Short mmCIF file of C-alpha atoms in Angstrom, two decimals:
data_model
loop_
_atom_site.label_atom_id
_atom_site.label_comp_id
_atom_site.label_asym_id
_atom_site.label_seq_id
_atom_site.Cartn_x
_atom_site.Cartn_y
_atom_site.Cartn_z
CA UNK O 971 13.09 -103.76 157.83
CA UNK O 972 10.59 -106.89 159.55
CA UNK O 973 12.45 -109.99 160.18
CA UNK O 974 12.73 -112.14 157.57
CA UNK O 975 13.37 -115.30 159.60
CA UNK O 976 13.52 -116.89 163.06
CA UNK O 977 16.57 -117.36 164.34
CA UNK O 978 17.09 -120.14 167.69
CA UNK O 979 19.26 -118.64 170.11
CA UNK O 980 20.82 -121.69 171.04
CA UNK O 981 21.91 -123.42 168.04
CA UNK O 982 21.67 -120.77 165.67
CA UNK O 983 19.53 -122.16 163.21
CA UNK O 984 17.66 -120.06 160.53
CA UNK O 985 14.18 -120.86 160.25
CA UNK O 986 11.69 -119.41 157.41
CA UNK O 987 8.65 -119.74 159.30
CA UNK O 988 6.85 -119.48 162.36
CA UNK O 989 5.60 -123.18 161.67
CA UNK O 990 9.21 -124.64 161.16
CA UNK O 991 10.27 -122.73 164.51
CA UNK O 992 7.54 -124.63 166.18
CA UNK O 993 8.39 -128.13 164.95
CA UNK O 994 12.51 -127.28 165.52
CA UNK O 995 11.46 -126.77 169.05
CA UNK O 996 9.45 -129.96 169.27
CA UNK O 997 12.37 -131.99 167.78
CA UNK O 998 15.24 -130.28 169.71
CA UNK O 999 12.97 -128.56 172.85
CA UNK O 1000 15.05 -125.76 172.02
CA UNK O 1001 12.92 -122.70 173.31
CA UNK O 1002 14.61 -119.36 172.19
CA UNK O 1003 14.35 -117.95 169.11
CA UNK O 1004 14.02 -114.24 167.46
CA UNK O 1005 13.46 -112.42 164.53
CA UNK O 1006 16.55 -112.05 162.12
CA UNK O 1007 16.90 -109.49 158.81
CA UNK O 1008 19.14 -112.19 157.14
CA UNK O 1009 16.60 -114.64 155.22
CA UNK O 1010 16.96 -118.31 154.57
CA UNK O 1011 18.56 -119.18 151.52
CA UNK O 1012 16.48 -120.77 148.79
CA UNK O 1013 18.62 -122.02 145.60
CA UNK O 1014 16.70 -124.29 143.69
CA UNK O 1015 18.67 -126.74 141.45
CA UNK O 1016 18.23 -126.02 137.53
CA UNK O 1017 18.59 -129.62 136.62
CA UNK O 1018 16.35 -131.30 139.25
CA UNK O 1019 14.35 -129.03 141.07
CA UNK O 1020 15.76 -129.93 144.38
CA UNK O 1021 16.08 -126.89 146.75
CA UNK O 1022 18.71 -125.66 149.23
CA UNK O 1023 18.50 -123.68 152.34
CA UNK O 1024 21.80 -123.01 152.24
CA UNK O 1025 25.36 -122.90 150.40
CA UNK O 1026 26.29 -125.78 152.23
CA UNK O 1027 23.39 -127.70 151.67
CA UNK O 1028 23.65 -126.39 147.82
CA UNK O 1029 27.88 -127.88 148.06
CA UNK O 1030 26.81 -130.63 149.24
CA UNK O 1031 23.93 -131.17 146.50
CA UNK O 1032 26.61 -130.83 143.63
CA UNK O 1033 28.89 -132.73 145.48
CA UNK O 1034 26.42 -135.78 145.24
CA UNK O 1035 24.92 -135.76 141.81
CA UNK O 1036 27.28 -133.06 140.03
CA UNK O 1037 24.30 -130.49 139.21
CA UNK O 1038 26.25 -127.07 139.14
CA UNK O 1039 23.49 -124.58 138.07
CA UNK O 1040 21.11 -122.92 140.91
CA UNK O 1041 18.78 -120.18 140.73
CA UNK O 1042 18.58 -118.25 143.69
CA UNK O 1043 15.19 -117.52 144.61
CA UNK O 1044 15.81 -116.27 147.87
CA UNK O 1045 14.85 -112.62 147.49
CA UNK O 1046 11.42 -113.30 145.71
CA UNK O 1047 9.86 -115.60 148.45
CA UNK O 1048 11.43 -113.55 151.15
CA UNK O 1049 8.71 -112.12 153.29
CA UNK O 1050 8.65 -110.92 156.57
CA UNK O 1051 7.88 -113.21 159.61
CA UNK O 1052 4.31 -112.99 160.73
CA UNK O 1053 4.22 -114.06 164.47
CA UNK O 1054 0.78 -113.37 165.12
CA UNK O 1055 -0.78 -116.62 163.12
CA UNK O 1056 1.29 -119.36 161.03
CA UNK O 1057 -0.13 -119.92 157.64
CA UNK O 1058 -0.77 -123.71 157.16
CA UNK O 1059 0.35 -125.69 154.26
CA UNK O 1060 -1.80 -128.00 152.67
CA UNK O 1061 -0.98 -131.68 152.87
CA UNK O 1062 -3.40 -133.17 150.43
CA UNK O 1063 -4.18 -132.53 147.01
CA UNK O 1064 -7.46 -129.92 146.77
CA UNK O 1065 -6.97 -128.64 149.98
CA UNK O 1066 -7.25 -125.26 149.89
CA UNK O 1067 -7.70 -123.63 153.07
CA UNK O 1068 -6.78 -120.32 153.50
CA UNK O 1069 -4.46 -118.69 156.15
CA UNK O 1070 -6.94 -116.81 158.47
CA UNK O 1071 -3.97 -114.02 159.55
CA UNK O 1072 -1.45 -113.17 157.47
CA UNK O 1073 -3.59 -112.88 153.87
CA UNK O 1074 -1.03 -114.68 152.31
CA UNK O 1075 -1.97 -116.99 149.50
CA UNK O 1076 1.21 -118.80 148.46
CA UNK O 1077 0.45 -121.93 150.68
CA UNK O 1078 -2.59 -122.33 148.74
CA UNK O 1079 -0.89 -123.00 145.45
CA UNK O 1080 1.14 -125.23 147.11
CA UNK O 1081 0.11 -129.04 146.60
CA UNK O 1082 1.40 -132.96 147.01
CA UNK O 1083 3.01 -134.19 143.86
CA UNK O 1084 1.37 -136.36 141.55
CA UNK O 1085 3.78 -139.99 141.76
CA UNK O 1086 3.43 -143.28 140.21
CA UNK O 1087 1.55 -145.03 142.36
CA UNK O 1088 3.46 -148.40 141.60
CA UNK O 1089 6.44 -147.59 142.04
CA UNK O 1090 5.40 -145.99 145.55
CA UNK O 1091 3.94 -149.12 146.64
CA UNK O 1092 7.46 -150.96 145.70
CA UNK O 1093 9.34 -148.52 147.62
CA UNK O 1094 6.48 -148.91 150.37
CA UNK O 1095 6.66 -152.40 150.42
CA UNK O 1096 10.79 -152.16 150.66
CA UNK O 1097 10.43 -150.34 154.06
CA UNK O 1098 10.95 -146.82 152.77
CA UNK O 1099 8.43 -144.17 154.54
CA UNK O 1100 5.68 -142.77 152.06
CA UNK O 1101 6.89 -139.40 152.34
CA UNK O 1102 10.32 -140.40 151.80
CA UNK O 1103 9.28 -142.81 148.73
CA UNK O 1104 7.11 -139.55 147.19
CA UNK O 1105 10.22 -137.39 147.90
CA UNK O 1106 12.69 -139.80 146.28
CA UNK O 1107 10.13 -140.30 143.27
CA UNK O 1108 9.60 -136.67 142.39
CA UNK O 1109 13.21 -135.60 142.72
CA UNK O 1110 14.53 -138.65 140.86
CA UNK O 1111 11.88 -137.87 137.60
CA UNK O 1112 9.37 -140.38 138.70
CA UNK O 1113 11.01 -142.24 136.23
CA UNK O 1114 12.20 -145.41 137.67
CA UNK O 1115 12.71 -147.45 141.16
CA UNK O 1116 16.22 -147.54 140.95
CA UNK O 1117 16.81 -144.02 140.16
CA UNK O 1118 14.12 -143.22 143.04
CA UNK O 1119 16.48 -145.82 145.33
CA UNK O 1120 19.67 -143.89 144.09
CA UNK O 1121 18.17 -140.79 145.08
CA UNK O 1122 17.02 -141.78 148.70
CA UNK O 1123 20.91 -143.12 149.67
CA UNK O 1124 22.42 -140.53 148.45
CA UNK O 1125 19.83 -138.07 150.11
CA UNK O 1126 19.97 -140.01 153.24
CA UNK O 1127 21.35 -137.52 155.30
CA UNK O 1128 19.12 -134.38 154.32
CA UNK O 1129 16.83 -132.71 156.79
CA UNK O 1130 14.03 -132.37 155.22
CA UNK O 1131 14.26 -136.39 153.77
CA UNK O 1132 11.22 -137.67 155.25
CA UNK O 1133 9.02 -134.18 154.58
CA UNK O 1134 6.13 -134.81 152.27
CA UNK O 1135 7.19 -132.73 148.69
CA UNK O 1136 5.56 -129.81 147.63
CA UNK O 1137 5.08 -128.60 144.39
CA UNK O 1138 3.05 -125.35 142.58
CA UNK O 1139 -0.75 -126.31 141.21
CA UNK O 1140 0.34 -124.98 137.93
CA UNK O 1141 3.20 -128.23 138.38
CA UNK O 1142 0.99 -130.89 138.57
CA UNK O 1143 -0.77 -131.59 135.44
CA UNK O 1144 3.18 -131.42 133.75
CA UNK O 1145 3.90 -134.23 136.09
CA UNK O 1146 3.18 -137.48 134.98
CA UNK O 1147 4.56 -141.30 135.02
CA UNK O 1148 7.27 -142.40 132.37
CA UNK O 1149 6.41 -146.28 132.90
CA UNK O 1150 3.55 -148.18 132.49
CA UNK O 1151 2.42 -150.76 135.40
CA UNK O 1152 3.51 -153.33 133.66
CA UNK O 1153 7.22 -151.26 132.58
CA UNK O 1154 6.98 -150.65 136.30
CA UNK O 1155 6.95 -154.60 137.40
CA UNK O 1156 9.38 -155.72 134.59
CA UNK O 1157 11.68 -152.89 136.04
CA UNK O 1158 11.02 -154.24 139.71
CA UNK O 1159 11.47 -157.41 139.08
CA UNK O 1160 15.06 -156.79 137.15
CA UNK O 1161 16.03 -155.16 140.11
CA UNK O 1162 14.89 -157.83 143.11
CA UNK O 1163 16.92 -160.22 140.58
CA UNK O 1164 19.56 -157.97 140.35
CA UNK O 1165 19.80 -157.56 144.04
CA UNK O 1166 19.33 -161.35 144.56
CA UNK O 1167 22.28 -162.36 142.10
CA UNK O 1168 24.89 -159.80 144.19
CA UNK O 1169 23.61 -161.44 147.26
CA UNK O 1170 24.50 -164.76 145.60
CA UNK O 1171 27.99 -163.02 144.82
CA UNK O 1172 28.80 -162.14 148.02
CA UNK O 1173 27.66 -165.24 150.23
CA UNK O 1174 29.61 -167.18 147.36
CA UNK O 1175 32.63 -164.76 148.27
CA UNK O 1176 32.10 -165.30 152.10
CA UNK O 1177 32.16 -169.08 151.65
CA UNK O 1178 35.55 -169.04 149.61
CA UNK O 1179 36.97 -166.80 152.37
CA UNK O 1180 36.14 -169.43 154.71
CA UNK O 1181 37.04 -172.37 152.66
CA UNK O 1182 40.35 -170.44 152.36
CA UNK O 1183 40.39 -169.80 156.19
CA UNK O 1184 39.73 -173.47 157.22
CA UNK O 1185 42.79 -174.38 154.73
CA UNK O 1186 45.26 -172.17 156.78
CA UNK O 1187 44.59 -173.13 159.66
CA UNK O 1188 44.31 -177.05 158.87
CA UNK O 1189 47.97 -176.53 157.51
CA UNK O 1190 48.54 -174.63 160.63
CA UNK O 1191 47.92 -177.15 162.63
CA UNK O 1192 49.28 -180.17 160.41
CA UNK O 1193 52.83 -178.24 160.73
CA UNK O 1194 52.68 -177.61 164.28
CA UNK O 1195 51.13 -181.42 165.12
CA UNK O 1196 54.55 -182.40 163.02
CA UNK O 1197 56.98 -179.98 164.55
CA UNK O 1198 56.01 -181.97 167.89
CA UNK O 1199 56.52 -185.26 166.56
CA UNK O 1200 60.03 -184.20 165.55
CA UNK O 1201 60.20 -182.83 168.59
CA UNK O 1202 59.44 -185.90 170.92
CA UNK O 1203 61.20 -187.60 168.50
CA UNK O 1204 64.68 -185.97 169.13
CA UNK O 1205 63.80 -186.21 172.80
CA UNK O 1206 63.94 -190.10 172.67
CA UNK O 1207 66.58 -190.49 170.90
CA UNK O 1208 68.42 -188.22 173.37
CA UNK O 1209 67.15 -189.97 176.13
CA UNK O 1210 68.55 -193.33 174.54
CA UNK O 1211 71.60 -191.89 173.36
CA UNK O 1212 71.79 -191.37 176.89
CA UNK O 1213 70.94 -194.29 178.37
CA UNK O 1214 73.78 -196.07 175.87
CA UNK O 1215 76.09 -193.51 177.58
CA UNK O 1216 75.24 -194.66 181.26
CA UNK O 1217 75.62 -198.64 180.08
CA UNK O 1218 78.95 -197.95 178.66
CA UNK O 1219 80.42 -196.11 181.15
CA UNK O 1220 79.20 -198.64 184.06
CA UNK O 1221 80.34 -201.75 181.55
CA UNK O 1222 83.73 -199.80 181.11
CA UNK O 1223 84.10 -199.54 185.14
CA UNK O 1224 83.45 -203.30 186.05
CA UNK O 1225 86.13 -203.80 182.97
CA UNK O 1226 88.51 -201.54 185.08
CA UNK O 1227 87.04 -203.37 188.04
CA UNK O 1228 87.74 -206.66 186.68
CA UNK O 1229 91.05 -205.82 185.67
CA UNK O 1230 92.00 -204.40 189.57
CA UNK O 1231 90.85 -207.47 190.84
CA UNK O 1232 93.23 -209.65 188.51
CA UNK O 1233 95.76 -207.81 189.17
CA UNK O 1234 95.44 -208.24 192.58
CA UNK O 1235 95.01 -211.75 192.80
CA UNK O 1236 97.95 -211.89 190.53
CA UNK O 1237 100.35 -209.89 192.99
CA UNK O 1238 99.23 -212.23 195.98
CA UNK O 1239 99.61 -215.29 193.90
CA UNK O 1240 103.45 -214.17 193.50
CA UNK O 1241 102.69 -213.96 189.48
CA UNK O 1242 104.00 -211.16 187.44
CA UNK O 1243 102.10 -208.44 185.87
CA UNK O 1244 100.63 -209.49 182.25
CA UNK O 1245 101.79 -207.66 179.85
CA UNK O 1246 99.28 -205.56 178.24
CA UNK O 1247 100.94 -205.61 174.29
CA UNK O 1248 100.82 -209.44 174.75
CA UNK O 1249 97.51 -209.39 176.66
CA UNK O 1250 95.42 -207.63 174.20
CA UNK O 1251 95.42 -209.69 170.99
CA UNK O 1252 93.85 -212.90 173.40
CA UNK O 1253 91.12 -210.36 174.64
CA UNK O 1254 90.36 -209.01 171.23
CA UNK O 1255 89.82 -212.96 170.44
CA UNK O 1256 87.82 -213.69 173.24
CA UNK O 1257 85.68 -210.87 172.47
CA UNK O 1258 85.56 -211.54 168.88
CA UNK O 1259 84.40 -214.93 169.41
CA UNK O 1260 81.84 -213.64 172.10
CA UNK O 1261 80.56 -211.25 170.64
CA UNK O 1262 76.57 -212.77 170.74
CA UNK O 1263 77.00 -213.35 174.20
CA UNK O 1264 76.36 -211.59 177.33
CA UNK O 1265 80.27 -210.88 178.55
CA UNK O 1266 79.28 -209.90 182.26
CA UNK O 1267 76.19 -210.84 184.55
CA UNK O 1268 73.53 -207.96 184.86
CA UNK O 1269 74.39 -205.97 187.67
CA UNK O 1270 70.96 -205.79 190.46
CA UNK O 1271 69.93 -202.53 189.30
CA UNK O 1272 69.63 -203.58 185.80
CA UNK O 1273 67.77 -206.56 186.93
CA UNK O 1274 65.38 -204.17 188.62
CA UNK O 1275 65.38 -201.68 185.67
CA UNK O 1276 65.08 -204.75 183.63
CA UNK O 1277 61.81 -206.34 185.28
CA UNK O 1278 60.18 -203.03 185.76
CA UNK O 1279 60.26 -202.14 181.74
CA UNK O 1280 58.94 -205.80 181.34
CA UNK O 1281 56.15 -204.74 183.95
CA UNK O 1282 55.57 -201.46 182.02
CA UNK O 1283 55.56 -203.22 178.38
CA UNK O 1284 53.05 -206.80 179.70
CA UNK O 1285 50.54 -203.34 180.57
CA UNK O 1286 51.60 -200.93 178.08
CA UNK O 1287 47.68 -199.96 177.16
CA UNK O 1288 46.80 -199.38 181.12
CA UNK O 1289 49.58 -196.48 181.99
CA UNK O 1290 47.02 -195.77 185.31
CA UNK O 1291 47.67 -199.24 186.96
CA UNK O 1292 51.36 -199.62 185.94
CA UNK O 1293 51.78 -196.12 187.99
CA UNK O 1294 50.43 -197.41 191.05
CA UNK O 1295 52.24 -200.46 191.08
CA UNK O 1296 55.51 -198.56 190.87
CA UNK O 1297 54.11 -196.88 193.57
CA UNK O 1298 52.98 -200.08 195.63
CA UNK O 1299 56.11 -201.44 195.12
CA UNK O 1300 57.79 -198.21 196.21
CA UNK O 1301 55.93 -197.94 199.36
CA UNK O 1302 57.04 -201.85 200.11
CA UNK O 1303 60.65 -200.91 199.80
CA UNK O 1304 60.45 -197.72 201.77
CA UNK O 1305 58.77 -199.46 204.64
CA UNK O 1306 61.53 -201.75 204.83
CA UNK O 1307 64.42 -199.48 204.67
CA UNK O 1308 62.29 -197.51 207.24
CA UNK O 1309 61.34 -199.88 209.44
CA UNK O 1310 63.78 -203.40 208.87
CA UNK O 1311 62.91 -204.96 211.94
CA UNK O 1312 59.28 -204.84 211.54
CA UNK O 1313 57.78 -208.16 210.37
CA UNK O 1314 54.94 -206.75 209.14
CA UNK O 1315 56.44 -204.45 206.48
CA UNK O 1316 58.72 -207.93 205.69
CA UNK O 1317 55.37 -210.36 204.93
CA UNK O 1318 53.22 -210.06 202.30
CA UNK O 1319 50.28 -212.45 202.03
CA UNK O 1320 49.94 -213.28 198.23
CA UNK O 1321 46.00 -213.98 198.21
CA UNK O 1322 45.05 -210.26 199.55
CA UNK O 1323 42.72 -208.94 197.34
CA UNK O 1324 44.57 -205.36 197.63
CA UNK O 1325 48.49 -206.68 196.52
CA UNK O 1326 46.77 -209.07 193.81
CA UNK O 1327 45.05 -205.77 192.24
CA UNK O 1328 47.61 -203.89 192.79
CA UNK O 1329 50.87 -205.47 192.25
CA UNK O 1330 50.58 -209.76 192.33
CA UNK O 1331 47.98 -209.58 188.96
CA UNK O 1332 50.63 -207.48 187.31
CA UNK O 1333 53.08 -209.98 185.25
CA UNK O 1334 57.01 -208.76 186.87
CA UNK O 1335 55.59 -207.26 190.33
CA UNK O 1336 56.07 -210.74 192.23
CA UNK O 1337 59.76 -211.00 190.01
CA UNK O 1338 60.97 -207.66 191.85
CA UNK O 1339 60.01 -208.26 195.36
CA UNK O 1340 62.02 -211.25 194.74
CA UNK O 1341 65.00 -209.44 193.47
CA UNK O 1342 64.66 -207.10 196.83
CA UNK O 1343 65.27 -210.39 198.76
CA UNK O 1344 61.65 -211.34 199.33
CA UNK O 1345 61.11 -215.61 199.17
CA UNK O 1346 58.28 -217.63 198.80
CA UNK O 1347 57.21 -219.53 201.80
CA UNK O 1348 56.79 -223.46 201.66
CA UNK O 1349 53.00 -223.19 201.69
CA UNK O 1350 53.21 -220.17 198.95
CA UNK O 1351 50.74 -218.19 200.74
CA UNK O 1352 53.44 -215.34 201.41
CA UNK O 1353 56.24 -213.57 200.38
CA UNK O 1354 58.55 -213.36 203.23
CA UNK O 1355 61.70 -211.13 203.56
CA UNK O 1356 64.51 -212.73 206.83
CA UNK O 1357 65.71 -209.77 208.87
CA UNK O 1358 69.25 -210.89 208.28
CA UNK O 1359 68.91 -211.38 204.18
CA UNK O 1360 67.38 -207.36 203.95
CA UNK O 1361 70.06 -205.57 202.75
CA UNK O 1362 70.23 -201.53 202.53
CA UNK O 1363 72.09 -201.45 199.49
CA UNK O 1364 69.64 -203.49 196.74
CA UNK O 1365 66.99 -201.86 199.02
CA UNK O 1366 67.93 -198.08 198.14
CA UNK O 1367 68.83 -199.59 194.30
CA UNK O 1368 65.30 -200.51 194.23
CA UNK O 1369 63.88 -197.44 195.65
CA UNK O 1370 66.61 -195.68 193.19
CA UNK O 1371 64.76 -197.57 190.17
CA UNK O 1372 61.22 -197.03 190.90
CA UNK O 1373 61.55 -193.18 191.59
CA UNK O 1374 63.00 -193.13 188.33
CA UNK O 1375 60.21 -195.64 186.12
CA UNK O 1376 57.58 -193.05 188.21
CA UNK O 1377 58.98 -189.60 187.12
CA UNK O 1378 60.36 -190.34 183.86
CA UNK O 1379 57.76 -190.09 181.36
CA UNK O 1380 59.65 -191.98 178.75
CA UNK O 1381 60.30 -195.09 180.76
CA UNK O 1382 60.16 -198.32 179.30
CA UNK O 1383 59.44 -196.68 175.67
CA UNK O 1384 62.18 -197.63 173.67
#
C-alpha cells in the first residue's frame, strides 16, 4: 500500500500533503520526514462544518462548543502521497489551475468562501487578520460579529487559525449573508457599546478598590500616628513621675539632714533630745501654715537645672541654638575644671561677637555662668571667675546638669 501521509521524523507529526510537509519545515526547520500507511484523520463536525485532524483536535472541538456528532471522512479523501509534484490549492475565487503531476482534480473544486464583507471589515478594522476574520465568519454562520468574535477566542489556539478557509464550488452559491449592511452596523454598534459600558464597569470597579484601599491605609496610619502619641505620652509622664521621685527623695534627705544637724547642736548646747510625740504636732503646724511657701532654699543644682529649663523654654521654637549653648556652656565649665589656674578659660569678654551668638543673646546663659561663680567686672565688659572662688564641686554639678539638658530629649518639656 503507497503512503498515505508524511510523517516528520523528529516530532512525529502527520502531514496530508507534500505541500503541508514543506511549510511544517519552514515553520519548525524540521528536515526529516517519510512516507507513513496511517492517514491523517479528517472528522468533520455535523453541526458546523469545522474539521479535525485528529481525535484530539475533534475532543477538544466538543469540549469548546459541545458539538458531539462527526463524520469521519478520512477514508474517502485518503490518497496516496505523490512526492514527485505538490498539487496547488487555489487561493482566490475562479482560480482554477490545474495540478500539472499528479492528475488530481480535487484542489480545483476547492474555493475561498463567500463572507459578508461588512462584517469582515469590522473584524479587520478590530485587528483580527483577514484570514482569521474569513475563518471565524464561515465557521460561526456568517451570521453575526459577535458569534464570529466568540468563535475566534475560543479557536485561538488551533493550528490552522490563521489559514484562509476552503470550501467545495458546489458550497458557495448556498452561502450567503444573514444581515443586511445596515443589520450589520446596528449589530456593531450594540456591541462597541456593549464593550464600552463593561469597560465603564470595570474602571468604576478599579476606582472603588482604590477608594477602599486609600481608606485602609488612612485608618492605618491614623491608629498608628495615635498609638505614638499614647506612647510619648506615657513616656512623659514616666519621666515626671520620675523626676517627682528624685525631688522627694533629695527634700526627704536635707529633712533627715536638718534634723542631724539639730540634734547636734542640741547635744553640744547641753539640751536634751526633743521628743518626737511632742515634736510632731508643732511641725505638722508649721507646715500646715506653710504650706504656699518654699520650706527650704533650692539646692545649686536645682538652680542650675532651674535656669537651664528657663533657657530651653525663652527659645523653645529654636531647639538648634538652645543645643549649642548647652554645649558652649559645657565647654566653659570643662575648661575650668580642666584647667583652674588658667585665666583665660576664667574671663569671658561679654561684647565677643561669638559668646553673644552663642550664649550672652540667649535669656539664662549669663544667669548660669553666674551660678558657676563667674562675676561681673566693674566696667561690665567681662565675666570674670577668682582662682580662689572656683570651686570643683558646683563646677562638676554644672557639668552634671548640662550633660543631662543635652542628652535628654525631654528636657525642659513639662
Amino acid at each position: 500500500m503507497g503512503g498515505l501521509s508524511l510523517v516528520c521524523g523528529e516530532c512525529g507529526a502527520h502531514l496530508k500533503t507534500v505541500e503541508e510537509a514543506q511549510e511544517h519545515a519552514e515553520l519548525t526547520s524540521h528536515s526529516h520526514f517519510s512516507e507513513s500507511t496511517e492517514a491523517v484523520l479528517n472528522l468533520v463536525c455535523t453541526s458546523c462544518g469545522k474539521p479535525c485532524r485528529s481525535k484530539a483536535e475533534s475532543d477538544l472541538h466538543t469540549k469548546r462548543t459541545g458539538h458531539t456528532e462527526f463524520t469521519d471522512k478520512t477514508l474517502e479523501e485518503a490518497k496516496p502521497i505523490d512526492l514527485e509534484s505538490a498539487p496547488k490549492v487555489p487561493l482566490v475565487p475562479g482560480d482554477s489551475s490545474e495540478a500539472t503531476a499528479s492528475g488530481s482534480t480535487a484542489p480545483e473544486d476547492m474555493v475561498v468562501p463567500e463572507v459578508n464583507k461588512e462584517l469582515l471589515k469590522e473584524l479587520e478594522s478590530m485587528g483580527f487578520p483577514t484570514a482569521r476574520a474569513m475563518r471565524a465568519l464561515h465557521f460561526s454562520g456568517n451570521s453575526t460579529l459577535e458569534a464570529a468574535v466568540n468563535w475566534i477566542v475560543e479557536h485561538e489556539s488551533d493550528m490552522d487559525i490563521d489559514q484562509m478557509p476552503m470550501v467545495p464550488v458546489t458550497r458557495v452559491e448556498s452561502i450567503k449573508p444573514s444581515l443586511t449592511p445596515e443589520e450589520a452596523k446596528a449589530k456593531a454598534q450594540e456591541l462597541r457599546e456593549r464593550a464600552r459600558k463593561k469597560k465603564d464597569e470595570e474602571e468604576k470597579k478599579m476606582e472603588r478598590e482604590k477608594e477602599k484601599e486609600r481608606i485602609r491605609v488612612g485608618k492605618e496610619l491614623l491608629e498608628a500616628k495615635r498609638i505614638e502619641e499614647e506612647n510619648e505620652r506615657k513616656r512623659i509622664l514616666a519621666l515626671r513621675k520620675a523626676e517627682k521621685d528624685e525631688e522627694k527623695r533629695a527634700r526627704e534627705k536635707i529633712r533627715q539632714k536638718l534634723e542631724e544637724d539639730k540634734a547636734e547642736r542640741r547635744r553640744k548646747l547641753g539640751l536634751p533630745p526633743e521628743d518626737p510625740v511632742t515634736v510632731r504636732p508643732a511641725t505638722s503646724v508649721v507646715q500646715e501654715k506653710k504650706s504656699s511657701l518654699p520650706v527650704r532654699p533650692a539646692s545649686k543644682a536645682e538652680q542650675m537645672r532651674d535656669c537651664l529649663r528657663s533657657l530651653k523654654h525663652n527659645h523653645k521654637d529654636d531647639d538648634a541654638k538652645v543645643k549649642r549653648a548647652f554645649q558652649t556652656l559645657l565647654t566653659y565649665v570643662g575648661n575650668i575644671a580642666k584647667n583652674p589656674n588658667e585665666e583665660k578659660f576664667r574671663k569671658i569678654r561679654l561684647s565677643n561677637p561669638s559668646f553673644q551668638d552663642r550664649v550672652g543673646s540667649l535669656k539664662g546663659g549669663i544667669e548660669f555662668l553666674e551660678l558657676c561663680g563667674f562675676v561681673r567686672t566693674e566696667d561690665s565688659e567681662y565675666l570674670f571667675l577668682s582662682v580662689e572662688k572656683v570651686d570643683m564641686a558646683i563646677l562638676n554639678t554644672a557639668g552634671s546638669e548640662l550633660n543631662s539638658a543635652i542628652v535628654n530629649p525631654f528636657f525642659g518639656v513639662l
